[in-house]
Amino acid sequence: MPDDSKGLGAGLIAGAIGGLVASWVMNTFMEGAGPKIQQVAQKLEGSGHPEQRSSSQSSSDEPKVDATMKAADAIASTVTGGRHLSMEGRQKGGPIVHYAFGALMGALYGAGAEYSSLVRAGFGTAFASALFAGADLWAVPTLGLSGSSDASVSSLATPYSAHVVYGVATEGVRRLVRAVI
């Protein structure tokens, strides 16, 4: 009888490594290409008017608190019995949540990829689309971690593109690691 757990374990490890690397690639993509994608999406949507852009830029004096920072604060508050993180703590905790979540999702992807070609569809892009829908469109708003309820095409273009990049990077790294283990 073949040891099916070896494939599962290797898939979990390869996927976790892929998800961790892909989380970094995703961040790099968001920093570099994100603003350009946002501008193109706004122009296509017809919302790239200067008066609209200036109102969103006026709040840039305050530090931005994203969903991962809110999640880090919620985790800390739960673990410590109600004590919240300072802004500095949130800024440190946000990336930890992002990379941990990326590695966890990668591990789940890697495990599924061991048993189903459907999971690997589109070189990880189908998984990335499902992850975007489940995390960004459903879980983040449901858990109260989003800053606004803006669901315009221009506001979703960059995060969706970043998730596609995450999915492709996860699959690429998973394949490389899986070939070794």
Tab-separated table of N, CA and C in Angstrom:
chain	number	residue	atom	x	y	z
A	1	MET	N	0.852	-1.186	0.000
A	1	MET	CA	0.000	0.000	0.000
A	1	MET	C	0.892	1.242	0.000
A	2	PRO	N	0.703	2.182	-0.963
A	2	PRO	CA	1.552	3.374	-1.026
A	2	PRO	C	1.274	4.324	0.132
A	3	ASP	N	2.332	5.023	0.540
A	3	ASP	CA	2.213	5.983	1.642
A	3	ASP	C	1.733	7.317	1.083
A	4	ASP	N	0.415	7.542	1.154
A	4	ASP	CA	-0.188	8.757	0.621
A	4	ASP	C	0.199	9.990	1.432
A	5	SER	N	0.587	9.796	2.703
A	5	SER	CA	0.940	10.930	3.545
A	5	SER	C	2.232	11.595	3.098
A	6	LYS	N	3.113	10.848	2.406
A	6	LYS	CA	4.355	11.451	1.908
A	6	LYS	C	4.039	12.536	0.877
A	7	GLY	N	3.112	12.249	-0.044
A	7	GLY	CA	2.703	13.243	-1.031
A	7	GLY	C	2.018	14.427	-0.376
A	8	LEU	N	1.193	14.161	0.608
A	8	LEU	CA	0.499	15.230	1.313
A	8	LEU	C	1.499	16.119	2.045
A	9	GLY	N	2.421	15.499	2.783
A	9	GLY	CA	3.420	16.276	3.518
A	9	GLY	C	4.292	17.105	2.600
A	10	ALA	N	4.739	16.498	1.509
A	10	ALA	CA	5.565	17.232	0.547
A	10	ALA	C	4.773	18.370	-0.086
A	11	GLY	N	3.505	18.117	-0.383
A	11	GLY	CA	2.658	19.162	-0.953
A	11	GLY	C	2.445	20.321	0.003
A	12	LEU	N	2.218	19.997	1.288
A	12	LEU	CA	2.050	21.046	2.305
A	12	LEU	C	3.310	21.908	2.411
A	13	ILE	N	4.462	21.245	2.468
A	13	ILE	CA	5.730	21.980	2.611
A	13	ILE	C	6.011	22.825	1.376
A	14	ALA	N	5.896	22.204	0.199
A	14	ALA	CA	6.165	22.939	-1.041
A	14	ALA	C	5.198	24.105	-1.204
A	15	GLY	N	3.936	23.883	-0.871
A	15	GLY	CA	2.945	24.949	-0.971
A	15	GLY	C	3.193	26.073	0.021
A	16	ALA	N	3.580	25.719	1.251
A	16	ALA	CA	3.865	26.743	2.264
A	16	ALA	C	5.052	27.603	1.841
A	17	ILE	N	6.092	26.973	1.336
A	17	ILE	CA	7.252	27.734	0.850
A	17	ILE	C	6.833	28.603	-0.328
A	18	GLY	N	6.046	28.019	-1.240
A	18	GLY	CA	5.544	28.790	-2.378
A	18	GLY	C	4.706	29.976	-1.937
A	19	GLY	N	3.815	29.765	-0.965
A	19	GLY	CA	2.962	30.846	-0.475
A	19	GLY	C	3.735	31.935	0.233
A	20	LEU	N	4.782	31.545	0.943
A	20	LEU	CA	5.625	32.525	1.633
A	20	LEU	C	6.376	33.396	0.636
A	21	VAL	N	7.005	32.753	-0.340
A	21	VAL	CA	7.724	33.501	-1.383
A	21	VAL	C	6.741	34.360	-2.177
A	22	ALA	N	5.598	33.780	-2.512
A	22	ALA	CA	4.594	34.495	-3.297
A	22	ALA	C	4.046	35.709	-2.549
A	23	SER	N	3.981	35.646	-1.229
A	23	SER	CA	3.530	36.804	-0.436
A	23	SER	C	4.495	37.966	-0.606
A	24	TRP	N	5.786	37.661	-0.643
A	24	TRP	CA	6.783	38.707	-0.873
A	24	TRP	C	6.658	39.255	-2.296
A	25	VAL	N	6.497	38.351	-3.276
A	25	VAL	CA	6.339	38.770	-4.670
A	25	VAL	C	5.095	39.653	-4.803
A	26	MET	N	4.035	39.274	-4.122
A	26	MET	CA	2.785	40.036	-4.150
A	26	MET	C	3.003	41.449	-3.606
A	27	ASN	N	3.687	41.566	-2.476
A	27	ASN	CA	3.980	42.883	-1.906
A	27	ASN	C	4.804	43.733	-2.862
A	28	THR	N	5.817	43.124	-3.448
A	28	THR	CA	6.677	43.840	-4.391
A	28	THR	C	5.875	44.315	-5.594
A	29	PHE	N	5.007	43.456	-6.085
A	29	PHE	CA	4.133	43.810	-7.206
A	29	PHE	C	3.230	44.983	-6.837
A	30	MET	N	2.624	44.923	-5.652
A	30	MET	CA	1.711	45.985	-5.213
A	30	MET	C	2.427	47.332	-5.120
A	31	GLU	N	3.660	47.307	-4.630
A	31	GLU	CA	4.416	48.558	-4.501
A	31	GLU	C	4.792	49.124	-5.864
A	32	GLY	N	5.166	48.245	-6.795
A	32	GLY	CA	5.635	48.713	-8.099
A	32	GLY	C	4.530	48.963	-9.093
A	33	ALA	N	3.726	47.959	-9.341
A	33	ALA	CA	2.713	48.051	-10.386
A	33	ALA	C	1.359	48.512	-9.875
A	34	GLY	N	1.115	48.367	-8.587
A	34	GLY	CA	-0.185	48.704	-8.024
A	34	GLY	C	-0.712	50.073	-8.379
A	35	PRO	N	0.076	51.137	-8.163
A	35	PRO	CA	-0.429	52.473	-8.498
A	35	PRO	C	-0.738	52.647	-9.991
A	36	LYS	N	0.049	52.021	-10.841
A	36	LYS	CA	-0.189	52.127	-12.288
A	36	LYS	C	-1.482	51.410	-12.675
A	37	ILE	N	-1.710	50.238	-12.108
A	37	ILE	CA	-2.944	49.496	-12.386
A	37	ILE	C	-4.145	50.302	-11.914
A	38	GLN	N	-4.020	50.908	-10.744
A	38	GLN	CA	-5.101	51.738	-10.190
A	38	GLN	C	-5.429	52.891	-11.136
A	39	GLN	N	-4.413	53.557	-11.664
A	39	GLN	CA	-4.630	54.681	-12.573
A	39	GLN	C	-5.333	54.237	-13.849
A	40	VAL	N	-4.890	53.136	-14.429
A	40	VAL	CA	-5.514	52.631	-15.649
A	40	VAL	C	-6.964	52.239	-15.375
A	41	ALA	N	-7.199	51.558	-14.274
A	41	ALA	CA	-8.564	51.141	-13.931
A	41	ALA	C	-9.464	52.351	-13.717
A	42	GLN	N	-8.947	53.384	-13.078
A	42	GLN	CA	-9.744	54.598	-12.858
A	42	GLN	C	-10.087	55.267	-14.180
A	43	LYS	N	-9.126	55.302	-15.100
A	43	LYS	CA	-9.391	55.909	-16.409
A	43	LYS	C	-10.437	55.102	-17.170
A	44	LEU	N	-10.302	53.787	-17.122
A	44	LEU	CA	-11.276	52.939	-17.811
A	44	LEU	C	-12.662	53.064	-17.192
A	45	GLU	N	-12.705	53.253	-15.890
A	45	GLU	CA	-13.971	53.378	-15.176
A	45	GLU	C	-14.529	54.796	-15.283
A	46	GLY	N	-13.674	55.736	-15.682
A	46	GLY	CA	-14.107	57.124	-15.788
A	46	GLY	C	-14.062	57.867	-14.480
A	47	SER	N	-13.300	57.351	-13.494
A	47	SER	CA	-13.246	58.002	-12.192
A	47	SER	C	-11.882	58.606	-11.915
A	48	GLY	N	-11.108	58.842	-12.940
A	48	GLY	CA	-9.773	59.379	-12.734
A	48	GLY	C	-9.736	60.891	-12.726
A	49	HIS	N	-10.815	61.524	-12.305
A	49	HIS	CA	-10.878	62.981	-12.274
A	49	HIS	C	-10.004	63.521	-11.156
A	50	PRO	N	-9.312	64.630	-11.397
A	50	PRO	CA	-8.410	65.186	-10.384
A	50	PRO	C	-9.077	65.485	-9.053
A	51	GLU	N	-10.323	65.968	-9.073
A	51	GLU	CA	-10.973	66.298	-7.799
A	51	GLU	C	-11.226	65.049	-6.962
A	52	GLN	N	-11.473	63.931	-7.583
A	52	GLN	CA	-11.670	62.701	-6.836
A	52	GLN	C	-10.358	62.178	-6.285
A	53	ARG	N	-9.290	62.296	-7.062
A	53	ARG	CA	-7.993	61.821	-6.599
A	53	ARG	C	-7.490	62.661	-5.439
A	54	SER	N	-7.691	63.967	-5.485
A	54	SER	CA	-7.165	64.809	-4.414
A	54	SER	C	-7.867	64.542	-3.089
A	55	SER	N	-9.159	64.197	-3.122
A	55	SER	CA	-9.849	63.918	-1.864
A	55	SER	C	-9.337	62.641	-1.223
A	56	SER	N	-8.949	61.661	-2.034
A	56	SER	CA	-8.431	60.431	-1.445
A	56	SER	C	-6.994	60.610	-0.981
A	57	GLN	N	-6.269	61.559	-1.557
A	57	GLN	CA	-4.889	61.781	-1.160
A	57	GLN	C	-4.789	62.649	0.083
A	58	SER	N	-5.834	63.388	0.427
A	58	SER	CA	-5.769	64.286	1.571
A	58	SER	C	-5.635	63.544	2.890
A	59	SER	N	-6.072	62.309	2.944
A	59	SER	CA	-5.975	61.547	4.185
A	59	SER	C	-4.644	60.819	4.317
A	60	SER	N	-3.694	61.088	3.413
A	60	SER	CA	-2.423	60.369	3.443
A	60	SER	C	-1.508	60.848	4.567
A	61	ASP	N	-1.893	61.913	5.305
A	61	ASP	CA	-1.101	62.378	6.441
A	61	ASP	C	-1.162	61.381	7.598
A	62	GLU	N	-2.288	60.685	7.719
A	62	GLU	CA	-2.452	59.689	8.775
A	62	GLU	C	-1.908	58.351	8.284
A	63	PRO	N	-1.305	57.566	9.194
A	63	PRO	CA	-0.835	56.252	8.783
A	63	PRO	C	-2.005	55.374	8.345
A	64	LYS	N	-1.824	54.671	7.246
A	64	LYS	CA	-2.866	53.798	6.732
A	64	LYS	C	-2.886	52.491	7.536
A	65	VAL	N	-4.071	52.101	7.965
A	65	VAL	CA	-4.253	50.849	8.696
A	65	VAL	C	-4.971	49.893	7.743
A	66	ASP	N	-4.247	48.863	7.289
A	66	ASP	CA	-4.845	47.923	6.349
A	66	ASP	C	-5.434	46.719	7.076
A	67	ALA	N	-6.011	45.810	6.306
A	67	ALA	CA	-6.702	44.651	6.888
A	67	ALA	C	-5.767	43.765	7.699
A	68	THR	N	-4.510	43.610	7.239
A	68	THR	CA	-3.591	42.752	7.993
A	68	THR	C	-3.224	43.382	9.329
A	69	MET	N	-3.129	44.699	9.375
A	69	MET	CA	-2.843	45.393	10.633
A	69	MET	C	-4.024	45.266	11.587
A	70	LYS	N	-5.235	45.369	11.047
A	70	LYS	CA	-6.439	45.197	11.877
A	70	LYS	C	-6.531	43.773	12.390
A	71	ALA	N	-6.161	42.814	11.538
A	71	ALA	CA	-6.187	41.409	11.965
A	71	ALA	C	-5.158	41.171	13.063
A	72	ALA	N	-3.964	41.744	12.918
A	72	ALA	CA	-2.928	41.596	13.951
A	72	ALA	C	-3.426	42.170	15.274
A	73	ASP	N	-4.088	43.322	15.218
A	73	ASP	CA	-4.629	43.931	16.431
A	73	ASP	C	-5.723	43.060	17.046
A	74	ALA	N	-6.600	42.509	16.201
A	74	ALA	CA	-7.673	41.644	16.703
A	74	ALA	C	-7.106	40.382	17.353
A	75	ILE	N	-6.072	39.814	16.757
A	75	ILE	CA	-5.430	38.622	17.332
A	75	ILE	C	-4.790	38.969	18.671
A	76	ALA	N	-4.054	40.077	18.697
A	76	ALA	CA	-3.402	40.497	19.946
A	76	ALA	C	-4.431	40.779	21.029
A	77	SER	N	-5.518	41.433	20.665
A	77	SER	CA	-6.566	41.749	21.630
A	77	SER	C	-7.200	40.482	22.195
A	78	THR	N	-7.401	39.501	21.336
A	78	THR	CA	-7.987	38.230	21.778
A	78	THR	C	-7.043	37.488	22.712
A	79	VAL	N	-5.779	37.445	22.346
A	79	VAL	CA	-4.783	36.695	23.127
A	79	VAL	C	-4.485	37.377	24.466
A	80	THR	N	-4.480	38.701	24.490
A	80	THR	CA	-4.100	39.440	25.699
A	80	THR	C	-5.302	39.857	26.553
A	81	GLY	N	-6.482	39.430	26.182
A	81	GLY	CA	-7.658	39.772	26.977
A	81	GLY	C	-8.131	41.190	26.793
A	82	GLY	N	-7.949	41.740	25.605
A	82	GLY	CA	-8.507	43.054	25.314
A	82	GLY	C	-7.514	44.174	25.087
A	83	ARG	N	-6.228	43.927	25.286
A	83	ARG	CA	-5.240	44.983	25.028
A	83	ARG	C	-4.974	45.084	23.539
A	84	HIS	N	-5.014	46.307	23.028
A	84	HIS	CA	-4.813	46.549	21.603
A	84	HIS	C	-3.374	46.949	21.324
A	85	LEU	N	-2.968	46.750	20.068
A	85	LEU	CA	-1.622	47.115	19.640
A	85	LEU	C	-1.532	48.616	19.383
A	86	SER	N	-0.358	49.157	19.629
A	86	SER	CA	-0.081	50.539	19.238
A	86	SER	C	0.042	50.573	17.714
A	87	MET	N	0.133	51.762	17.133
A	87	MET	CA	0.316	51.871	15.691
A	87	MET	C	1.608	51.164	15.281
A	88	GLU	N	2.648	51.311	16.073
A	88	GLU	CA	3.914	50.639	15.772
A	88	GLU	C	3.731	49.117	15.824
A	89	GLY	N	2.993	48.638	16.799
A	89	GLY	CA	2.707	47.211	16.906
A	89	GLY	C	1.905	46.707	15.718
A	90	ARG	N	0.949	47.499	15.268
A	90	ARG	CA	0.157	47.123	14.099
A	90	ARG	C	1.022	47.091	12.843
A	91	GLN	N	1.930	48.062	12.744
A	91	GLN	CA	2.815	48.106	11.580
A	91	GLN	C	3.768	46.915	11.546
A	92	LYS	N	4.127	46.400	12.699
A	92	LYS	CA	4.969	45.203	12.763
A	92	LYS	C	4.131	43.937	12.596
A	93	GLY	N	2.954	43.930	13.168
A	93	GLY	CA	2.099	42.748	13.137
A	93	GLY	C	1.432	42.493	11.804
A	94	GLY	N	1.139	43.553	11.061
A	94	GLY	CA	0.480	43.409	9.759
A	94	GLY	C	1.241	42.504	8.801
A	95	PRO	N	2.522	42.753	8.582
A	95	PRO	CA	3.284	41.861	7.697
A	95	PRO	C	3.367	40.427	8.209
A	96	ILE	N	3.434	40.256	9.530
A	96	ILE	CA	3.469	38.898	10.084
A	96	ILE	C	2.182	38.167	9.711
A	97	VAL	N	1.041	38.840	9.861
A	97	VAL	CA	-0.239	38.241	9.484
A	97	VAL	C	-0.262	37.939	7.986
A	98	HIS	N	0.214	38.887	7.180
A	98	HIS	CA	0.213	38.707	5.719
A	98	HIS	C	1.032	37.480	5.313
A	99	TYR	N	2.244	37.369	5.824
A	99	TYR	CA	3.109	36.247	5.451
A	99	TYR	C	2.611	34.923	6.029
A	100	ALA	N	2.088	34.951	7.241
A	100	ALA	CA	1.544	33.726	7.833
A	100	ALA	C	0.330	33.236	7.045
A	101	PHE	N	-0.549	34.159	6.680
A	101	PHE	CA	-1.726	33.798	5.891
A	101	PHE	C	-1.311	33.295	4.514
A	102	GLY	N	-0.341	33.971	3.894
A	102	GLY	CA	0.154	33.546	2.586
A	102	GLY	C	0.751	32.153	2.627
A	103	ALA	N	1.521	31.860	3.675
A	103	ALA	CA	2.115	30.530	3.823
A	103	ALA	C	1.036	29.479	4.080
A	104	LEU	N	0.060	29.803	4.913
A	104	LEU	CA	-1.030	28.873	5.201
A	104	LEU	C	-1.850	28.572	3.948
A	105	MET	N	-2.216	29.601	3.206
A	105	MET	CA	-2.980	29.385	1.977
A	105	MET	C	-2.151	28.606	0.958
A	106	GLY	N	-0.851	28.898	0.901
A	106	GLY	CA	0.040	28.145	0.016
A	106	GLY	C	0.103	26.678	0.407
A	107	ALA	N	0.156	26.408	1.715
A	107	ALA	CA	0.186	25.021	2.192
A	107	ALA	C	-1.092	24.283	1.784
A	108	LEU	N	-2.229	24.935	1.954
A	108	LEU	CA	-3.500	24.320	1.539
A	108	LEU	C	-3.520	24.081	0.029
A	109	TYR	N	-3.007	25.059	-0.714
A	109	TYR	CA	-2.914	24.927	-2.167
A	109	TYR	C	-2.003	23.756	-2.535
A	110	GLY	N	-0.843	23.687	-1.892
A	110	GLY	CA	0.100	22.620	-2.171
A	110	GLY	C	-0.474	21.245	-1.878
A	111	ALA	N	-1.220	21.133	-0.796
A	111	ALA	CA	-1.854	19.859	-0.456
A	111	ALA	C	-2.887	19.489	-1.513
A	112	GLY	N	-3.708	20.435	-1.880
A	112	GLY	CA	-4.718	20.172	-2.911
A	112	GLY	C	-4.110	19.873	-4.266
A	113	ALA	N	-3.016	20.546	-4.586
A	113	ALA	CA	-2.343	20.357	-5.873
A	113	ALA	C	-1.780	18.951	-6.025
A	114	GLU	N	-1.512	18.290	-4.908
A	114	GLU	CA	-1.007	16.915	-4.951
A	114	GLU	C	-2.055	15.948	-5.497
A	115	TYR	N	-3.322	16.285	-5.330
A	115	TYR	CA	-4.390	15.343	-5.623
A	115	TYR	C	-5.333	15.754	-6.747
A	116	SER	N	-5.245	17.006	-7.182
A	116	SER	CA	-6.205	17.460	-8.186
A	116	SER	C	-5.573	18.462	-9.149
A	117	SER	N	-5.678	18.168	-10.422
A	117	SER	CA	-5.189	19.115	-11.428
A	117	SER	C	-6.093	20.349	-11.481
A	118	LEU	N	-7.330	20.211	-11.034
A	118	LEU	CA	-8.249	21.348	-10.998
A	118	LEU	C	-7.713	22.441	-10.068
A	119	VAL	N	-7.094	22.043	-8.970
A	119	VAL	CA	-6.515	23.008	-8.035
A	119	VAL	C	-5.422	23.823	-8.727
A	120	ARG	N	-4.663	23.175	-9.607
A	120	ARG	CA	-3.546	23.829	-10.300
A	120	ARG	C	-3.976	24.566	-11.564
A	121	ALA	N	-5.252	24.620	-11.853
A	121	ALA	CA	-5.757	25.210	-13.100
A	121	ALA	C	-5.228	26.626	-13.307
A	122	GLY	N	-4.826	26.875	-14.549
A	122	GLY	CA	-4.346	28.207	-14.901
A	122	GLY	C	-3.033	28.571	-14.233
A	123	PHE	N	-2.228	27.583	-13.896
A	123	PHE	CA	-0.944	27.795	-13.228
A	123	PHE	C	-1.131	28.617	-11.949
A	124	GLY	N	-2.138	28.250	-11.181
A	124	GLY	CA	-2.397	28.893	-9.890
A	124	GLY	C	-3.347	30.068	-9.942
A	125	THR	N	-3.774	30.471	-11.134
A	125	THR	CA	-4.641	31.652	-11.224
A	125	THR	C	-6.071	31.372	-10.778
A	126	ALA	N	-6.545	30.142	-10.988
A	126	ALA	CA	-7.894	29.806	-10.507
A	126	ALA	C	-7.923	29.846	-8.978
A	127	PHE	N	-6.898	29.276	-8.359
A	127	PHE	CA	-6.762	29.325	-6.901
A	127	PHE	C	-6.689	30.773	-6.426
A	128	ALA	N	-5.892	31.586	-7.127
A	128	ALA	CA	-5.734	32.989	-6.746
A	128	ALA	C	-7.060	33.738	-6.830
A	129	SER	N	-7.837	33.459	-7.849
A	129	SER	CA	-9.143	34.109	-7.998
A	129	SER	C	-10.087	33.697	-6.876
A	130	ALA	N	-10.080	32.415	-6.541
A	130	ALA	CA	-10.912	31.935	-5.437
A	130	ALA	C	-10.455	32.535	-4.107
A	131	LEU	N	-9.151	32.640	-3.926
A	131	LEU	CA	-8.606	33.236	-2.700
A	131	LEU	C	-8.996	34.707	-2.600
A	132	PHE	N	-8.898	35.436	-3.702
A	132	PHE	CA	-9.299	36.847	-3.719
A	132	PHE	C	-10.777	36.977	-3.347
A	133	ALA	N	-11.619	36.159	-3.969
A	133	ALA	CA	-13.060	36.224	-3.684
A	133	ALA	C	-13.340	35.873	-2.233
A	134	GLY	N	-12.719	34.814	-1.746
A	134	GLY	CA	-12.973	34.377	-0.380
A	134	GLY	C	-12.403	35.287	0.677
A	135	ALA	N	-11.183	35.756	0.463
A	135	ALA	CA	-10.526	36.587	1.475
A	135	ALA	C	-10.912	38.052	1.338
A	136	ASP	N	-10.601	38.655	0.196
A	136	ASP	CA	-10.798	40.100	0.035
A	136	ASP	C	-12.260	40.513	-0.111
A	137	LEU	N	-13.019	39.737	-0.856
A	137	LEU	CA	-14.405	40.142	-1.109
A	137	LEU	C	-15.382	39.660	-0.053
A	138	TRP	N	-15.060	38.559	0.643
A	138	TRP	CA	-15.991	38.043	1.635
A	138	TRP	C	-15.458	38.185	3.063
A	139	ALA	N	-14.337	37.536	3.385
A	139	ALA	CA	-13.880	37.470	4.779
A	139	ALA	C	-13.484	38.832	5.346
A	140	VAL	N	-12.712	39.602	4.603
A	140	VAL	CA	-12.247	40.894	5.126
A	140	VAL	C	-13.418	41.807	5.472
A	141	PRO	N	-14.396	42.009	4.571
A	141	PRO	CA	-15.546	42.843	4.959
A	141	PRO	C	-16.398	42.210	6.065
A	142	THR	N	-16.591	40.899	6.001
A	142	THR	CA	-17.422	40.216	6.997
A	142	THR	C	-16.834	40.342	8.397
A	143	LEU	N	-15.514	40.274	8.482
A	143	LEU	CA	-14.838	40.380	9.778
A	143	LEU	C	-14.582	41.837	10.201
A	144	GLY	N	-15.029	42.776	9.394
A	144	GLY	CA	-14.858	44.190	9.717
A	144	GLY	C	-13.420	44.670	9.603
A	145	LEU	N	-12.651	44.059	8.705
A	145	LEU	CA	-11.240	44.418	8.567
A	145	LEU	C	-10.964	45.388	7.429
A	146	SER	N	-11.985	45.720	6.651
A	146	SER	CA	-11.762	46.636	5.530
A	146	SER	C	-12.032	48.061	5.968
A	147	GLY	N	-11.296	48.975	5.346
A	147	GLY	CA	-11.433	50.385	5.685
A	147	GLY	C	-12.648	51.024	5.052
A	148	SER	N	-13.052	50.518	3.888
A	148	SER	CA	-14.208	51.096	3.218
A	148	SER	C	-14.954	49.992	2.486
A	149	SER	N	-16.127	50.329	2.031
A	149	SER	CA	-16.928	49.355	1.292
A	149	SER	C	-16.851	49.614	-0.201
A	150	ASP	N	-15.803	50.318	-0.650
A	150	ASP	CA	-15.622	50.628	-2.062
A	150	ASP	C	-15.358	49.346	-2.839
A	151	ALA	N	-16.288	48.974	-3.709
A	151	ALA	CA	-16.126	47.772	-4.514
A	151	ALA	C	-16.121	48.126	-5.997
A	152	SER	N	-15.604	49.318	-6.326
A	152	SER	CA	-15.534	49.718	-7.725
A	152	SER	C	-14.451	48.907	-8.428
A	153	VAL	N	-14.547	48.861	-9.739
A	153	VAL	CA	-13.548	48.130	-10.527
A	153	VAL	C	-12.157	48.680	-10.244
A	154	SER	N	-12.035	49.992	-10.172
A	154	SER	CA	-10.713	50.576	-9.962
A	154	SER	C	-10.140	50.225	-8.589
A	155	SER	N	-10.991	50.071	-7.585
A	155	SER	CA	-10.487	49.725	-6.258
A	155	SER	C	-10.131	48.242	-6.143
A	156	LEU	N	-10.695	47.410	-7.011
A	156	LEU	CA	-10.443	45.971	-6.962
A	156	LEU	C	-9.368	45.513	-7.935
A	157	ALA	N	-9.040	46.338	-8.918
A	157	ALA	CA	-8.094	45.934	-9.964
A	157	ALA	C	-6.725	45.579	-9.404
A	158	THR	N	-6.191	46.418	-8.547
A	158	THR	CA	-4.853	46.158	-8.004
A	158	THR	C	-4.840	44.946	-7.085
A	159	PRO	N	-5.741	44.836	-6.099
A	159	PRO	CA	-5.690	43.646	-5.254
A	159	PRO	C	-5.956	42.354	-6.026
A	160	TYR	N	-6.844	42.389	-7.005
A	160	TYR	CA	-7.088	41.182	-7.784
A	160	TYR	C	-5.835	40.798	-8.577
A	161	SER	N	-5.234	41.779	-9.229
A	161	SER	CA	-4.002	41.516	-9.986
A	161	SER	C	-2.914	40.974	-9.075
A	162	ALA	N	-2.806	41.525	-7.885
A	162	ALA	CA	-1.794	41.058	-6.933
A	162	ALA	C	-2.052	39.612	-6.524
A	163	HIS	N	-3.311	39.228	-6.384
A	163	HIS	CA	-3.640	37.844	-6.047
A	163	HIS	C	-3.292	36.898	-7.202
A	164	VAL	N	-3.499	37.347	-8.428
A	164	VAL	CA	-3.118	36.525	-9.583
A	164	VAL	C	-1.601	36.322	-9.582
A	165	VAL	N	-0.856	37.377	-9.299
A	165	VAL	CA	0.596	37.273	-9.195
A	165	VAL	C	0.962	36.294	-8.077
A	166	TYR	N	0.270	36.387	-6.948
A	166	TYR	CA	0.490	35.465	-5.829
A	166	TYR	C	0.263	34.019	-6.272
A	167	GLY	N	-0.822	33.760	-6.969
A	167	GLY	CA	-1.144	32.403	-7.405
A	167	GLY	C	-0.102	31.832	-8.354
A	168	VAL	N	0.329	32.624	-9.317
A	168	VAL	CA	1.343	32.168	-10.273
A	168	VAL	C	2.665	31.921	-9.555
A	169	ALA	N	3.043	32.828	-8.669
A	169	ALA	CA	4.299	32.651	-7.924
A	169	ALA	C	4.221	31.431	-7.007
A	170	THR	N	3.083	31.224	-6.359
A	170	THR	CA	2.921	30.059	-5.489
A	170	THR	C	3.093	28.771	-6.287
A	171	GLU	N	2.448	28.693	-7.434
A	171	GLU	CA	2.546	27.492	-8.258
A	171	GLU	C	3.967	27.294	-8.783
A	172	GLY	N	4.600	28.367	-9.220
A	172	GLY	CA	5.967	28.243	-9.729
A	172	GLY	C	6.937	27.744	-8.669
A	173	VAL	N	6.886	28.340	-7.495
A	173	VAL	CA	7.778	27.922	-6.412
A	173	VAL	C	7.397	26.528	-5.920
A	174	ARG	N	6.101	26.257	-5.826
A	174	ARG	CA	5.661	24.922	-5.395
A	174	ARG	C	6.237	23.847	-6.312
A	175	ARG	N	6.185	24.082	-7.602
A	175	ARG	CA	6.714	23.101	-8.565
A	175	ARG	C	8.222	22.913	-8.382
A	176	LEU	N	8.922	24.022	-8.201
A	176	LEU	CA	10.380	23.908	-7.999
A	176	LEU	C	10.716	23.125	-6.730
A	177	VAL	N	10.057	23.478	-5.640
A	177	VAL	CA	10.319	22.798	-4.364
A	177	VAL	C	9.869	21.351	-4.439
A	178	ARG	N	8.743	21.100	-5.048
A	178	ARG	CA	8.208	19.742	-5.149
A	178	ARG	C	9.121	18.840	-5.968
A	179	ALA	N	9.805	19.409	-6.948
A	179	ALA	CA	10.737	18.618	-7.757
A	179	ALA	C	11.940	18.165	-6.920
A	180	VAL	N	12.247	18.910	-5.863
A	180	VAL	CA	13.385	18.595	-5.012
A	180	VAL	C	13.009	17.620	-3.891
A	181	ILE	N	11.789	17.751	-3.349
A	181	ILE	CA	11.421	16.867	-2.219
A	181	ILE	C	10.452	15.776	-2.635
